[in-house]
Amino acid sequence: MAILNIRKYGDDILRKRCRPVEEITPRILTLLDDMKETLIDSNGVGLAAPQVGVLKRIVIVDNGEELLELINPEIIATEGEQEEIEACLSCPGQWGMVKRPAKVTVKALDRRGIEKKYTGTGLTARCFCHELDHLDGVLYIDKAERMLDPDEVETGD
Ligand code: CO
């Protein structure tokens, strides 16, 4: 496994649309492993493939219990609304208030190519939306109601 370089705001690749994964090859499996290691190393809750320079529809989400590997993920249901602080590994030192659904269900393929459904609330729901946006070149700062000053952000979040 390897820790991958995380692309930062200003890198054009973060603004591109990602292509679906057609076949789960050994390269894709290695990418999943490397993305998980990179996410753990960076203390993030989610990572999308374009953030490591790969324009494929793959994200990793830490739901607090496990690292979900989502291949070709799609949001299939949402419920309610929440507005919370969001940040992004590609935009270090920035935070913003973003409105998201309170509850989100996604479907995605797992590494064996089996379709799974996952439902998340709170942080996990936000993370599903945030990471899936990355696959279409959308960053949370595009959607933020307002950006926060560093002194408005509680440390340890
Ligand atoms: Co992000």
Coordinates of C-alpha atoms and ligand atoms in Angstrom, one line a residue:
M1 CA 0.0 0.0 0.0
A2 CA 1.1 3.6 -0.5
I3 CA 0.1 7.0 0.8
L4 CA -0.9 9.1 -2.2
N5 CA -0.4 12.8 -2.8
I6 CA -3.6 14.7 -2.2
R7 CA -4.3 17.3 -4.9
K8 CA -5.1 20.8 -3.6
Y9 CA -7.5 23.6 -4.5
G10 CA -6.4 25.2 -7.8
D11 CA -5.5 21.8 -9.4
D12 CA -7.6 21.4 -12.5
I13 CA -8.2 17.7 -11.9
L14 CA -10.5 18.6 -9.0
R15 CA -12.9 20.3 -11.5
K16 CA -13.2 17.4 -13.9
R17 CA -16.0 14.8 -14.1
C18 CA -15.0 11.3 -13.3
R19 CA -15.7 8.3 -15.5
P20 CA -17.5 5.2 -14.2
V21 CA -15.4 2.1 -13.3
E22 CA -16.2 -0.4 -16.1
E23 CA -14.3 -3.3 -14.6
I24 CA -12.8 -3.9 -11.2
T25 CA -9.2 -4.7 -12.1
P26 CA -6.2 -5.3 -9.8
R27 CA -5.3 -1.7 -10.4
I28 CA -8.6 -0.6 -9.0
L29 CA -8.1 -2.8 -6.0
T30 CA -4.7 -1.3 -5.4
L31 CA -6.2 2.2 -5.7
L32 CA -8.9 1.3 -3.1
D33 CA -6.2 0.1 -0.7
D34 CA -4.0 3.2 -1.3
M35 CA -7.0 5.6 -0.9
K36 CA -7.9 3.9 2.4
E37 CA -4.3 4.2 3.7
T38 CA -4.2 7.9 2.5
L39 CA -7.5 8.7 4.3
I40 CA -6.3 7.1 7.5
D41 CA -3.0 9.0 7.3
S42 CA -4.7 12.3 6.7
N43 CA -7.3 11.9 9.5
G44 CA -10.1 12.6 7.1
V45 CA -13.6 11.1 7.0
G46 CA -13.8 10.8 3.2
L47 CA -11.7 10.8 0.1
A48 CA -12.6 10.8 -3.6
A49 CA -10.4 9.4 -6.4
P50 CA -9.9 12.8 -8.2
Q51 CA -8.3 14.0 -5.0
V52 CA -5.5 11.6 -5.6
G53 CA -5.4 12.4 -9.3
V54 CA -7.6 9.5 -10.6
L55 CA -10.7 10.5 -12.7
K56 CA -12.7 7.4 -11.7
R57 CA -16.0 7.2 -9.8
I58 CA -14.6 5.8 -6.5
V59 CA -14.8 7.2 -3.0
I60 CA -13.9 6.0 0.5
V61 CA -16.1 7.1 3.4
D62 CA -15.4 6.5 7.1
N63 CA -18.8 6.0 8.7
G64 CA -17.3 5.7 12.2
E65 CA -17.4 1.9 12.1
E66 CA -15.6 1.0 8.9
L67 CA -14.1 2.4 5.7
L68 CA -16.7 2.0 3.0
E69 CA -15.4 1.4 -0.5
L70 CA -17.9 2.9 -2.9
I71 CA -17.4 2.2 -6.6
N72 CA -19.8 4.1 -9.1
P73 CA -21.8 5.4 -6.1
E74 CA -25.2 7.1 -6.6
I75 CA -27.4 8.9 -4.1
I76 CA -30.8 7.1 -4.3
A77 CA -32.6 8.7 -1.4
T78 CA -32.3 11.8 0.9
E79 CA -34.4 13.0 3.8
G80 CA -34.5 16.2 5.8
E81 CA -31.8 18.9 6.1
Q82 CA -28.8 19.8 8.2
E83 CA -26.4 22.7 8.2
E84 CA -22.9 22.0 9.6
I85 CA -19.3 22.9 9.3
E86 CA -17.5 21.2 6.4
A87 CA -13.9 21.0 5.4
C88 CA -12.0 19.2 2.7
L89 CA -8.5 17.6 2.5
S90 CA -8.0 19.4 -0.8
C91 CA -8.7 22.8 0.8
P92 CA -6.6 22.8 3.9
G93 CA -7.1 25.5 6.5
Q94 CA -10.7 26.3 5.3
W95 CA -14.1 25.6 6.8
G96 CA -17.6 26.5 5.7
M97 CA -21.2 26.0 6.6
V98 CA -22.9 23.8 4.1
K99 CA -26.6 22.6 3.9
R100 CA -26.9 18.9 3.2
P101 CA -29.7 16.3 3.6
A102 CA -29.9 14.9 7.2
K103 CA -30.1 11.3 5.9
V104 CA -28.7 9.9 2.7
T105 CA -28.8 6.5 1.1
V106 CA -26.3 5.6 -1.6
K107 CA -25.9 2.5 -3.7
A108 CA -22.5 1.5 -5.0
L109 CA -20.5 -1.5 -6.0
D110 CA -18.1 -3.1 -3.5
R111 CA -14.7 -4.4 -4.5
R112 CA -16.3 -7.7 -5.6
G113 CA -18.6 -5.9 -7.9
I114 CA -21.6 -6.5 -5.7
E115 CA -24.2 -3.7 -5.4
K116 CA -24.7 -2.5 -1.8
K117 CA -26.8 0.2 -0.2
Y118 CA -25.6 2.3 2.7
T119 CA -27.6 4.8 4.7
G120 CA -25.9 7.5 6.8
T121 CA -27.1 10.4 9.0
G122 CA -25.2 13.3 10.4
L123 CA -21.5 13.4 9.4
T124 CA -21.8 10.3 7.3
A125 CA -24.7 11.8 5.3
R126 CA -22.7 14.9 4.7
C127 CA -19.7 12.9 3.7
F128 CA -21.6 10.9 1.1
C129 CA -22.8 14.2 -0.5
H130 CA -19.4 15.9 -0.3
E131 CA -17.4 13.0 -1.7
L132 CA -19.9 12.3 -4.5
D133 CA -19.8 15.9 -5.5
H134 CA -16.0 15.5 -6.0
L135 CA -16.8 13.0 -8.7
D136 CA -18.5 15.7 -10.7
G137 CA -15.9 18.4 -10.1
V138 CA -17.9 20.1 -7.3
L139 CA -16.2 21.3 -4.1
Y140 CA -18.0 22.2 -0.9
I141 CA -16.8 25.7 -1.1
D142 CA -19.1 26.1 -4.2
K143 CA -22.1 25.3 -2.0
A144 CA -21.1 26.8 1.3
E145 CA -23.6 29.3 2.8
R146 CA -20.6 31.1 4.2
M147 CA -16.9 30.4 5.0
L148 CA -15.7 30.5 8.6
D149 CA -12.8 32.3 10.2
P150 CA -10.3 29.9 11.8
D151 CA -11.2 31.3 15.2
E152 CA -14.9 30.3 14.7
V153 CA -13.9 26.6 14.3
E154 CA -13.6 24.5 17.4
T155 CA -10.4 22.5 17.3
G156 CA -10.7 18.7 17.5
D157 CA -13.6 18.6 15.0
Ligands
CO1 CO -13.4 17.0 -0.2

